[in-house]
mmCIF file of C-alpha atoms and ligand atoms in Angstrom:
data_model
loop_
_atom_site.group_PDB
_atom_site.id
_atom_site.type_symbol
_atom_site.label_atom_id
_atom_site.label_comp_id
_atom_site.label_asym_id
_atom_site.label_seq_id
_atom_site.Cartn_x
_atom_site.Cartn_y
_atom_site.Cartn_z
ATOM 1 C CA MET B 1215 106.126 111.180 82.999
ATOM 2 C CA PHE B 1216 106.196 110.916 86.814
ATOM 3 C CA THR B 1217 104.243 114.185 87.129
ATOM 4 C CA ARG B 1218 101.662 112.902 84.646
ATOM 5 C CA TYR B 1219 101.362 109.708 86.707
ATOM 6 C CA LEU B 1220 100.837 111.735 89.890
ATOM 7 C CA ASN B 1221 98.235 113.982 88.274
ATOM 8 C CA ASN B 1222 96.274 110.895 87.305
ATOM 9 C CA CYS B 1223 95.784 110.234 91.016
ATOM 10 C CA GLY B 1224 93.722 113.435 91.218
ATOM 11 C CA ARG B 1225 91.555 112.665 88.213
ATOM 12 C CA PRO B 1226 92.423 109.482 86.301
ATOM 13 C CA GLU B 1227 92.382 109.945 82.531
ATOM 14 C CA SER B 1228 90.536 107.698 80.116
ATOM 15 C CA ASN B 1229 93.628 105.975 78.779
ATOM 16 C CA LYS B 1230 96.141 103.254 79.669
ATOM 17 C CA LEU B 1231 97.890 105.426 82.246
ATOM 18 C CA GLY B 1232 94.610 106.327 83.955
ATOM 19 C CA ARG B 1233 93.626 102.654 84.172
ATOM 20 C CA PHE B 1234 97.084 101.708 85.438
ATOM 21 C CA VAL B 1235 96.909 104.363 88.173
ATOM 22 C CA LEU B 1236 93.428 103.212 89.243
ATOM 23 C CA LYS B 1237 94.561 99.584 89.477
ATOM 24 C CA SER B 1238 97.672 100.615 91.432
ATOM 25 C CA MET B 1239 95.554 102.623 93.895
ATOM 26 C CA ASN B 1240 93.134 99.701 94.279
ATOM 27 C CA LYS B 1241 96.069 97.605 95.535
ATOM 28 C CA GLY B 1242 98.119 100.305 97.255
ATOM 29 C CA HIS B 1243 95.247 101.655 99.354
ATOM 30 C CA ALA B 1244 94.183 98.240 100.714
ATOM 31 C CA TYR B 1245 95.614 99.035 104.138
ATOM 32 C CA ILE B 1246 93.552 102.254 104.331
ATOM 33 C CA TYR B 1247 90.363 100.401 103.362
ATOM 34 C CA ARG B 1248 91.035 97.945 106.206
ATOM 35 C CA TRP B 1249 91.659 100.865 108.563
ATOM 36 C CA LEU B 1250 88.448 102.616 107.507
ATOM 37 C CA LEU B 1251 86.290 99.511 107.728
ATOM 38 C CA GLY B 1252 87.783 98.612 111.100
ATOM 39 C CA ASN B 1253 86.669 101.964 112.494
ATOM 40 C CA VAL B 1254 83.056 102.194 111.407
ATOM 41 C CA HIS B 1255 79.965 100.206 112.140
ATOM 42 C CA LEU B 1256 78.716 98.646 108.928
ATOM 43 C CA PRO B 1257 74.896 98.628 108.974
ATOM 44 C CA GLU B 1258 73.031 95.292 108.634
ATOM 45 C CA ILE B 1259 71.270 96.645 105.606
ATOM 46 C CA GLY B 1260 71.359 99.963 103.773
ATOM 47 C CA ILE B 1261 73.506 101.810 101.294
ATOM 48 C CA VAL B 1262 77.122 102.853 101.800
ATOM 49 C CA LEU B 1263 78.403 105.831 99.779
ATOM 50 C CA ASP B 1264 82.042 105.997 98.613
ATOM 51 C CA VAL B 1265 82.965 109.569 97.621
ATOM 52 C CA GLY B 1266 85.799 109.682 95.061
ATOM 53 C CA CYS B 1267 85.589 105.908 94.650
ATOM 54 C CA GLY B 1268 88.432 105.588 92.111
ATOM 55 C CA GLY B 1269 88.842 102.017 90.863
ATOM 56 C CA GLY B 1270 86.202 100.693 93.282
ATOM 57 C CA ALA B 1271 88.273 98.389 95.505
ATOM 58 C CA LEU B 1272 86.766 99.767 98.722
ATOM 59 C CA MET B 1273 83.249 99.144 97.406
ATOM 60 C CA GLU B 1274 84.252 95.660 96.221
ATOM 61 C CA ARG B 1275 85.564 94.812 99.672
ATOM 62 C CA ILE B 1276 82.252 95.918 101.237
ATOM 63 C CA LEU B 1277 80.206 93.986 98.658
ATOM 64 C CA ASN B 1278 82.235 90.819 99.327
ATOM 65 C CA GLU B 1279 82.277 91.066 103.105
ATOM 66 C CA PHE B 1280 78.768 92.387 103.775
ATOM 67 C CA PRO B 1281 76.315 90.538 101.508
ATOM 68 C CA SER B 1282 73.201 92.499 102.498
ATOM 69 C CA ILE B 1283 74.663 95.957 101.908
ATOM 70 C CA LYS B 1284 74.472 98.014 98.718
ATOM 71 C CA THR B 1285 77.174 100.484 97.715
ATOM 72 C CA TYR B 1286 76.964 103.667 95.689
ATOM 73 C CA GLY B 1287 80.070 105.370 94.392
ATOM 74 C CA ILE B 1288 80.654 108.765 92.838
ATOM 75 C CA ASP B 1289 83.731 110.033 91.093
ATOM 76 C CA ILE B 1290 84.584 112.992 88.886
ATOM 77 C CA SER B 1291 86.629 110.815 86.487
ATOM 78 C CA ASP B 1292 84.956 109.012 83.582
ATOM 79 C CA GLU B 1293 87.544 106.245 83.808
ATOM 80 C CA SER B 1294 86.859 105.628 87.511
ATOM 81 C CA VAL B 1295 83.141 105.350 86.769
ATOM 82 C CA ARG B 1296 83.812 102.985 83.874
ATOM 83 C CA MET B 1297 86.107 100.743 85.911
ATOM 84 C CA CYS B 1298 83.694 100.572 88.861
ATOM 85 C CA GLY B 1299 80.920 99.750 86.396
ATOM 86 C CA GLU B 1300 82.613 96.378 85.878
ATOM 87 C CA LEU B 1301 81.661 95.491 89.461
ATOM 88 C CA LYS B 1302 77.994 95.580 88.428
ATOM 89 C CA LYS B 1303 78.455 92.276 86.594
ATOM 90 C CA LYS B 1304 79.826 90.590 89.728
ATOM 91 C CA HIS B 1305 77.300 92.151 92.103
ATOM 92 C CA PRO B 1306 74.135 92.819 90.103
ATOM 93 C CA GLY B 1307 71.642 95.120 91.803
ATOM 94 C CA ARG B 1308 74.022 95.928 94.655
ATOM 95 C CA ILE B 1309 76.151 98.713 93.202
ATOM 96 C CA GLU B 1310 75.488 102.042 91.523
ATOM 97 C CA VAL B 1311 78.235 104.328 90.244
ATOM 98 C CA ARG B 1312 77.740 107.866 88.964
ATOM 99 C CA LYS B 1313 79.961 110.565 87.573
ATOM 100 C CA ALA B 1314 79.583 113.493 89.974
ATOM 101 C CA ASP B 1315 81.500 116.123 91.884
ATOM 102 C CA ALA B 1316 81.541 115.697 95.655
ATOM 103 C CA VAL B 1317 80.134 119.234 95.995
ATOM 104 C CA SER B 1318 76.883 118.228 94.302
ATOM 105 C CA LEU B 1319 75.731 114.703 95.041
ATOM 106 C CA PRO B 1320 72.984 113.374 92.744
ATOM 107 C CA PHE B 1321 71.073 111.706 95.576
ATOM 108 C CA PRO B 1322 68.077 112.664 97.704
ATOM 109 C CA ASP B 1323 68.383 113.701 101.359
ATOM 110 C CA GLU B 1324 68.815 110.895 103.907
ATOM 111 C CA THR B 1325 69.799 108.136 101.448
ATOM 112 C CA PHE B 1326 72.903 106.586 103.006
ATOM 113 C CA SER B 1327 73.596 104.583 106.168
ATOM 114 C CA LEU B 1328 77.333 105.272 106.005
ATOM 115 C CA ALA B 1329 79.648 107.428 103.880
ATOM 116 C CA LEU B 1330 83.336 106.773 103.324
ATOM 117 C CA SER B 1331 86.062 108.526 101.405
ATOM 118 C CA CYS B 1332 89.640 107.419 100.926
ATOM 119 C CA GLU B 1333 92.435 109.625 99.569
ATOM 120 C CA SER B 1334 90.082 111.946 97.684
ATOM 121 C CA ILE B 1335 89.378 115.039 99.811
ATOM 122 C CA TYR B 1336 92.690 116.648 98.757
ATOM 123 C CA PHE B 1337 91.211 117.227 95.301
ATOM 124 C CA TRP B 1338 87.782 118.628 96.215
ATOM 125 C CA LYS B 1339 87.635 122.305 95.243
ATOM 126 C CA ALA B 1340 85.244 123.154 98.073
ATOM 127 C CA PRO B 1341 85.563 120.491 100.796
ATOM 128 C CA ASP B 1342 83.247 122.489 103.085
ATOM 129 C CA LYS B 1343 80.422 122.247 100.519
ATOM 130 C CA ALA B 1344 81.216 118.584 99.865
ATOM 131 C CA LEU B 1345 80.963 117.694 103.552
ATOM 132 C CA SER B 1346 77.628 119.539 103.755
ATOM 133 C CA GLU B 1347 76.429 117.527 100.762
ATOM 134 C CA ILE B 1348 77.489 114.246 102.339
ATOM 135 C CA TYR B 1349 75.761 115.338 105.561
ATOM 136 C CA ARG B 1350 72.570 116.059 103.608
ATOM 137 C CA THR B 1351 72.523 112.594 102.026
ATOM 138 C CA LEU B 1352 73.207 110.683 105.264
ATOM 139 C CA ILE B 1353 70.387 109.277 107.369
ATOM 140 C CA SER B 1354 70.295 110.780 110.864
ATOM 141 C CA GLY B 1355 72.503 108.728 113.210
ATOM 142 C CA SER B 1356 74.846 107.673 110.371
ATOM 143 C CA TRP B 1357 78.584 108.260 110.107
ATOM 144 C CA LEU B 1358 81.057 109.721 107.645
ATOM 145 C CA ALA B 1359 84.682 108.525 107.770
ATOM 146 C CA VAL B 1360 87.425 110.142 105.692
ATOM 147 C CA ALA B 1361 90.954 108.754 105.456
ATOM 148 C CA VAL B 1362 94.063 110.334 103.951
ATOM 149 C CA GLU B 1363 97.565 108.919 103.655
ATOM 150 C CA THR B 1364 99.120 112.241 104.476
ATOM 151 C CA SER B 1365 98.056 115.089 106.746
ATOM 152 C CA ASP B 1366 101.470 116.678 107.252
ATOM 153 C CA LYS B 1367 101.551 119.724 104.996
ATOM 154 C CA ASN B 1368 105.353 120.047 105.018
ATOM 155 C CA LYS B 1369 106.204 116.409 104.416
ATOM 156 C CA ALA B 1370 103.485 116.196 101.767
ATOM 157 C CA ARG B 1371 104.962 119.034 99.681
ATOM 158 C CA ILE B 1372 106.802 116.417 97.672
ATOM 159 C CA TRP B 1373 103.312 115.503 96.349
ATOM 160 C CA SER B 1374 101.283 118.702 96.656
ATOM 161 C CA ASP B 1375 103.926 120.747 94.778
ATOM 162 C CA ARG B 1376 103.674 118.353 91.835
ATOM 163 C CA ILE B 1377 99.971 117.464 91.723
ATOM 164 C CA SER B 1378 97.802 120.283 90.450
ATOM 165 C CA GLY B 1379 94.863 121.155 92.674
ATOM 166 C CA MET B 1380 96.047 119.024 95.612
ATOM 167 C CA THR B 1381 95.536 120.489 99.090
ATOM 168 C CA VAL B 1382 96.765 118.617 102.149
ATOM 169 C CA TYR B 1383 94.675 119.137 105.291
ATOM 170 C CA SER B 1384 96.010 118.833 108.827
ATOM 171 C CA PRO B 1385 94.081 116.660 111.303
ATOM 172 C CA GLY B 1386 92.753 119.854 112.926
ATOM 173 C CA GLU B 1387 91.541 121.249 109.597
ATOM 174 C CA LEU B 1388 89.814 117.967 108.806
ATOM 175 C CA ARG B 1389 88.073 117.969 112.190
ATOM 176 C CA SER B 1390 86.977 121.601 111.640
ATOM 177 C CA LEU B 1391 85.490 120.706 108.260
ATOM 178 C CA PHE B 1392 83.458 117.954 109.922
ATOM 179 C CA CYS B 1393 82.381 120.262 112.744
ATOM 180 C CA ASN B 1394 81.349 123.119 110.411
ATOM 181 C CA ALA B 1395 79.264 120.724 108.324
ATOM 182 C CA GLY B 1396 77.278 119.741 111.434
ATOM 183 C CA PHE B 1397 78.843 116.396 112.354
ATOM 184 C CA VAL B 1398 79.102 115.458 116.027
ATOM 185 C CA HIS B 1399 81.135 112.898 118.043
ATOM 186 C CA ILE B 1400 84.095 113.788 115.816
ATOM 187 C CA GLU B 1401 87.126 111.595 116.371
ATOM 188 C CA SER B 1402 90.455 111.407 114.608
ATOM 189 C CA GLN B 1403 93.338 108.988 114.736
ATOM 190 C CA MET B 1404 96.768 108.854 113.174
ATOM 191 C CA LYS B 1405 99.032 106.203 111.692
ATOM 192 C CA GLY B 1406 102.239 108.033 110.937
ATOM 193 C CA GLN B 1407 101.205 110.850 108.566
ATOM 194 C CA ALA B 1408 97.939 109.118 107.704
ATOM 195 C CA CYS B 1409 94.798 110.435 109.346
ATOM 196 C CA LEU B 1410 91.304 109.041 109.749
ATOM 197 C CA VAL B 1411 88.497 111.357 110.845
ATOM 198 C CA LYS B 1412 84.944 110.290 111.518
ATOM 199 C CA GLY B 1413 81.800 112.019 112.674
ATOM 200 C CA MET B 1414 78.100 111.336 113.042
ATOM 201 C CA LYS B 1415 75.072 113.179 111.656
ATOM 202 C CA PRO B 1416 72.877 113.777 114.714
HETATM 203 C C1 LIG U 1539 93.778 109.310 94.894
HETATM 204 S S1 LIG U 1539 92.315 108.781 94.086
HETATM 205 C C2 LIG U 1539 91.610 107.681 95.319
HETATM 206 C C3 LIG U 1539 90.632 106.727 94.730
HETATM 207 C C4 LIG U 1539 90.052 105.701 95.680
HETATM 208 N N1 LIG U 1539 89.226 106.315 96.698
HETATM 209 C C5 LIG U 1539 91.128 104.874 96.298
HETATM 210 O O1 LIG U 1539 91.269 104.874 97.518
HETATM 211 O O2 LIG U 1539 91.876 104.214 95.564
HETATM 212 C C6 LIG U 1539 91.251 110.190 94.173
HETATM 213 C C7 LIG U 1539 89.943 110.000 93.477
HETATM 214 O O3 LIG U 1539 89.091 111.100 93.795
HETATM 215 C C8 LIG U 1539 88.436 111.508 92.604
HETATM 216 N N2 LIG U 1539 88.031 112.919 92.724
HETATM 217 C C9 LIG U 1539 88.846 114.010 92.670
HETATM 218 N N3 LIG U 1539 88.118 115.129 92.832
HETATM 219 C C10 LIG U 1539 86.832 114.746 93.003
HETATM 220 C C11 LIG U 1539 85.621 115.458 93.225
HETATM 221 N N4 LIG U 1539 85.597 116.785 93.304
HETATM 222 N N5 LIG U 1539 84.488 114.754 93.347
HETATM 223 C C12 LIG U 1539 84.498 113.407 93.254
HETATM 224 N N6 LIG U 1539 85.616 112.674 93.051
HETATM 225 C C13 LIG U 1539 86.780 113.337 92.932
HETATM 226 C C14 LIG U 1539 89.456 111.268 91.507
HETATM 227 O O4 LIG U 1539 88.883 111.224 90.223
HETATM 228 C C15 LIG U 1539 90.084 109.948 91.963
HETATM 229 O O5 LIG U 1539 89.403 108.831 91.440
#
């Protein structure tokens, strides 16, 4: 049962367990959302992309705190997309959520003023392609910030050995992914095992 719970973190199922996991992550990741939002400049206007948006709590926080910003979310899980869709009623016209894989974003070039991703990159099959896609959809001068709760491969084996398709990246590997995708001014910071990396599209 515990393994099934953990695997729902990587791609929440369309059932009670999937919904429970999404709601738990919405609460449990609040400190990472605060960390992310405290480390990026939110544009006055524009669209913020959340890649692997899960239950949508990061987007909801942005919608509540920054009334002139729109948010778009993508997620590979039907249940994540369905749950985030509920935010449309609260914030009509300010949120769009699509089912998509991070490696192929259904948006035109230069759409977003900021891109964020929390606790999702572990599950992307080709993170190099995904970062190139995010780069493509960002407006020049805009930032991507990625946060993960764990970046210590050894300590994280307790999770990565149980969750299928989970890869833990070290801070250096995360910075290299940003660099290879073309981002500049790359910075990273740690909080225990958690790591936040950000970079700008020139
Ligand atoms: C651990 S959850 C984090 C969700 C949310 N960002 C949060 O902080 O609560 C990981 C999310 O990434 C999504 N995901 C996994 N692989 C993905 C991919 N290749 N493209 C887009 N989303 C993906 C999962 O469906 C899941 O909703």
